[in-house]
Short mmCIF file of C-alpha atoms in Angstrom, two decimals:
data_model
loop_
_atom_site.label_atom_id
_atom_site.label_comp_id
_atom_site.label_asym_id
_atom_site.label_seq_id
_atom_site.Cartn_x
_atom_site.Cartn_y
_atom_site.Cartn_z
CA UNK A 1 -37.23 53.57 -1.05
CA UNK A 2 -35.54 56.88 0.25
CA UNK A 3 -32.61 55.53 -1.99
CA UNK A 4 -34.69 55.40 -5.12
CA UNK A 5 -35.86 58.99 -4.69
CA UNK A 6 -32.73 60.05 -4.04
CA UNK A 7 -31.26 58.67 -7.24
CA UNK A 8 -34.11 60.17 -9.09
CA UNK A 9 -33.52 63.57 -7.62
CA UNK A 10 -29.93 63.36 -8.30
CA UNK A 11 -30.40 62.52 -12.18
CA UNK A 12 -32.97 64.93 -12.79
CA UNK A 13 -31.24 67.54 -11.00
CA UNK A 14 -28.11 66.92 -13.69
CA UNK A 15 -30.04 66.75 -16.32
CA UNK A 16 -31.64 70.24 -15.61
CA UNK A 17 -28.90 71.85 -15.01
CA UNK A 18 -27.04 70.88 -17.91
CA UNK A 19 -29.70 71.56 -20.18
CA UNK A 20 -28.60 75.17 -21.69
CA UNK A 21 -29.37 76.60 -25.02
CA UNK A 22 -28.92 80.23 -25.41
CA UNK A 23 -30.96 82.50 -27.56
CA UNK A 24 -28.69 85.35 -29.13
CA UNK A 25 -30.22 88.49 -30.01
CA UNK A 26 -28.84 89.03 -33.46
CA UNK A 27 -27.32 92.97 -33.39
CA UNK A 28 -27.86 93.39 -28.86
CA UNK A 29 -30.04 96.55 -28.74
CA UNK A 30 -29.75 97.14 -31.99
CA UNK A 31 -31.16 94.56 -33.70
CA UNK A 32 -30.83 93.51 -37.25
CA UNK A 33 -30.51 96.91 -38.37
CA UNK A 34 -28.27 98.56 -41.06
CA UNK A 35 -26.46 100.44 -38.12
CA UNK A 36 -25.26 97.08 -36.68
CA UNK A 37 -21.92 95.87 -36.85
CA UNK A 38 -22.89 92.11 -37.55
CA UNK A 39 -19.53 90.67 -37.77
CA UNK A 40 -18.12 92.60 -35.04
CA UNK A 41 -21.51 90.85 -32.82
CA UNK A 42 -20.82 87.10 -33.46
CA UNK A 43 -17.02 87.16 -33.90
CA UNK A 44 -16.75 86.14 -29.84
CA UNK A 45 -19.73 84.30 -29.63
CA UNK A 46 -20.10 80.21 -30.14
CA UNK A 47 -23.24 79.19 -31.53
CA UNK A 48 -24.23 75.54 -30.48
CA UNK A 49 -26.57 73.51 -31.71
CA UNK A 50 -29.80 73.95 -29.63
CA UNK A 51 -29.42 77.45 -29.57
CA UNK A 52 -31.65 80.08 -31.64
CA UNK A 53 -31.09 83.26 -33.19
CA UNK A 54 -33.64 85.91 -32.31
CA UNK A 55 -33.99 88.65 -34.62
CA UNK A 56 -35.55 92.17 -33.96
CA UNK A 57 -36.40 94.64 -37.31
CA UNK A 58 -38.41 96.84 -38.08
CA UNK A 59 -41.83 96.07 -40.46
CA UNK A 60 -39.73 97.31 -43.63
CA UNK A 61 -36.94 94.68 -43.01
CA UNK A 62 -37.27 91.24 -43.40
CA UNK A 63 -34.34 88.14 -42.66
CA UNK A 64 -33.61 85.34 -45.48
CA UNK A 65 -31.54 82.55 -45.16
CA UNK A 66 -29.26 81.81 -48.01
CA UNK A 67 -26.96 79.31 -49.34
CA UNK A 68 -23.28 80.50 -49.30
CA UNK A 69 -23.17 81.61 -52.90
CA UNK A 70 -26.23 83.55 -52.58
CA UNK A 71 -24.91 85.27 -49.44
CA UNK A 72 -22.26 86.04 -51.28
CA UNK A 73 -24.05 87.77 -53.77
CA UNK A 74 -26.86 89.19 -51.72
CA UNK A 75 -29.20 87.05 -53.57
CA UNK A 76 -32.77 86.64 -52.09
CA UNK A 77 -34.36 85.06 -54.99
CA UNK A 78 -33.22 81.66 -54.06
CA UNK A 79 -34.04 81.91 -50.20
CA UNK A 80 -34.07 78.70 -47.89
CA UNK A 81 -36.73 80.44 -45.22
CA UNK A 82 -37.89 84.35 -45.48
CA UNK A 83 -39.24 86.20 -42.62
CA UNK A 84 -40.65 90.02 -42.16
CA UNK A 85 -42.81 89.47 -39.19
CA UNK A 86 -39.97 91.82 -37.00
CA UNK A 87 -39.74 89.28 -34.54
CA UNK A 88 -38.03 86.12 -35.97
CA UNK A 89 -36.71 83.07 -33.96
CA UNK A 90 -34.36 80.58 -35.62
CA UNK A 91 -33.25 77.29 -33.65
CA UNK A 92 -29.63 76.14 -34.74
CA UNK A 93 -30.44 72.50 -34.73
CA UNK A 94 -27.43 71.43 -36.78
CA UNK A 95 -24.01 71.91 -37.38
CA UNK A 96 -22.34 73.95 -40.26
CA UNK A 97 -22.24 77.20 -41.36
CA UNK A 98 -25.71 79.19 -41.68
CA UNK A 99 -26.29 82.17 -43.47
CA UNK A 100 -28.51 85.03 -43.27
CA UNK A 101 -29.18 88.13 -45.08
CA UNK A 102 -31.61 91.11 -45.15
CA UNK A 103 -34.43 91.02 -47.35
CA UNK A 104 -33.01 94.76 -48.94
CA UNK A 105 -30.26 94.30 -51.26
CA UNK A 106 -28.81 97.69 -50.89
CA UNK A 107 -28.58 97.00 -46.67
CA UNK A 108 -27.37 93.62 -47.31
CA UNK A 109 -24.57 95.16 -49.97
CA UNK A 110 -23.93 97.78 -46.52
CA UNK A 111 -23.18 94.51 -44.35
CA UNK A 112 -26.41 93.57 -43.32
CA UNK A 113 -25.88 89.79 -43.05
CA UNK A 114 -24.24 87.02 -41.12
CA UNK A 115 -22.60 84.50 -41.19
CA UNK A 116 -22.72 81.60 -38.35
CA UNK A 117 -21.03 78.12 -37.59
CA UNK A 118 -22.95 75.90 -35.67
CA UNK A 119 -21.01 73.85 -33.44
CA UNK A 120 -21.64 70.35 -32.47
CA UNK A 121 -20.93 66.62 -33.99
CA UNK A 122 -23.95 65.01 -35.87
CA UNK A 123 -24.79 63.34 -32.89
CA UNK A 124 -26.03 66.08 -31.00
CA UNK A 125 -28.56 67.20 -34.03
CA UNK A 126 -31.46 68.10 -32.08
CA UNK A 127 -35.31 67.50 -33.49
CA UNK A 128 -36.85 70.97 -33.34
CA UNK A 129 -39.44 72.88 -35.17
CA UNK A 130 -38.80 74.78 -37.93
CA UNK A 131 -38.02 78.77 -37.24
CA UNK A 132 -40.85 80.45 -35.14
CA UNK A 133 -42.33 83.13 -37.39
CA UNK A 134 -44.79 83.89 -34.61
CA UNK A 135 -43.15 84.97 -31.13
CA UNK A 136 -44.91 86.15 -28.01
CA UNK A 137 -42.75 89.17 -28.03
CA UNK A 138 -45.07 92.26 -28.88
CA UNK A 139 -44.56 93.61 -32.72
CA UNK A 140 -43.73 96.69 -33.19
CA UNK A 141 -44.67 98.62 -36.26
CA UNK A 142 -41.02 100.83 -36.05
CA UNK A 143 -37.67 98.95 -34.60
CA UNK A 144 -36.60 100.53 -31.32
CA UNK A 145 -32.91 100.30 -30.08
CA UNK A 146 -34.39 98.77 -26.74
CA UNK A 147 -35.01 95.12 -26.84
CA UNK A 148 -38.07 94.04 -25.38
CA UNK A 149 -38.02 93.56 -21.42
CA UNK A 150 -38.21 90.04 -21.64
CA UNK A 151 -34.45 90.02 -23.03
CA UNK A 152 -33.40 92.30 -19.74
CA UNK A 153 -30.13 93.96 -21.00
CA UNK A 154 -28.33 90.92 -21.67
CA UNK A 155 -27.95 89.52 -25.45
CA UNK A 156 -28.42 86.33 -24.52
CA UNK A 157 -30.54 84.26 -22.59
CA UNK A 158 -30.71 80.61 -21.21
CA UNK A 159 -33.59 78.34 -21.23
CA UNK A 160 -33.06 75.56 -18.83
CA UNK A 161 -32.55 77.75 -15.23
CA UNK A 162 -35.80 78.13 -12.90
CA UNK A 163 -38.27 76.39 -15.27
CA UNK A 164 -36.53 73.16 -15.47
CA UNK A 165 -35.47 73.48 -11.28
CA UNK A 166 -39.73 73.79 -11.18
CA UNK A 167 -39.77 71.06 -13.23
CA UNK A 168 -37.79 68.77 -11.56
CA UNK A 169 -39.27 70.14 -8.27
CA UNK A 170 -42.84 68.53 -9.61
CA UNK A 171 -41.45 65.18 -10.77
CA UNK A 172 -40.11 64.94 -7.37
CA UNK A 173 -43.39 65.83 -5.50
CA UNK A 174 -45.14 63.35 -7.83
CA UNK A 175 -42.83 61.00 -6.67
CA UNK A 176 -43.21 61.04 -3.13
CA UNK A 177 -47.24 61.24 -3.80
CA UNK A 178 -46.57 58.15 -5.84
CA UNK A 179 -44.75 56.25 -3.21
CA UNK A 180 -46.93 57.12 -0.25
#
């Protein structure tokens, strides 16, 4: 029996620390703004698929995602998802290119846009709800250059860390319950 739980604690251990998506805060501190340098942001970065986008704007910005020509063009009229809630969440769950622009034409003619390529084979396609409109970050009604203090200082953040080590702590206490 001491084997078995072993083994058990063993696997779920692996799988919970292997389990890493990161959530990139589009811009750092500065956030989808016109003063960002969004190429310059995810030129070193690789986006994987079960990883999300978070971006921060102000209440007179919003965030579309485009097809290519339309990013091209700074087209919004033909948007795939539009979002001016300031706080915006999108989960890569696919490969390929994705494409996002601001909701202003003149700041998206200035730069404000990116482009990102999703890494990952088909296989690895992850079932995931659609963007979160909604966050539990506070709205602001003016975008600030400091990210809220749930992001720390960092631009990126992993889920998978203490909550899934408390997770696996639990399945292992239910465990031993179980077998005594």
């Amino acid at each position: 029996m001491a084997k078995l739980l072993l083994v058990y604690l063993l696997v779920t251990l692996s799988i919970a620390l292997t389990t890493n998506a990161t959530t990139y805060v589009v811009g750092d501190s500065s956030g989808w703004d016109i003063s960002s340098d969004l190429d310059s942001w995810a030129q070193d970065k690789v986006f994987k698929v079960g990883d999300s986008l978070m971006f921060q704007y102000s209440s007179s910005n919003s965030v579309s995602e485009v097809k290519r020509k339309s990013f091209k063009a700074c087209n919004t009229s033909d948007a795939l998802n539009t979002f001016s809630n300031g706080n915006t969440t999108v989960p890569l769950t696919q490969p390929g290119e994705r494409y996002f622009i601001s909701g202003n034409k003149l700041y998206c003619l200035g730069g404000m846009k990116l482009q990102v390529n999703v890494v990952g084979d088909a296989s690895s396609s992850i079932v995931s709800p659609q963007a979160q409109p909604e966050s539990n970050l506070p709205r602001s009604s003016s975008k600030s250059n400091n990210p809220p203090s749930v992001i720390s200082n960092s631009s990126e953040f992993s889920y998978g860390g203490r909550g899934s080590l408390l997770v696996v702590f639990l399945g292992f206490m239910a465990t031993i319950l179980w077998v005594v």
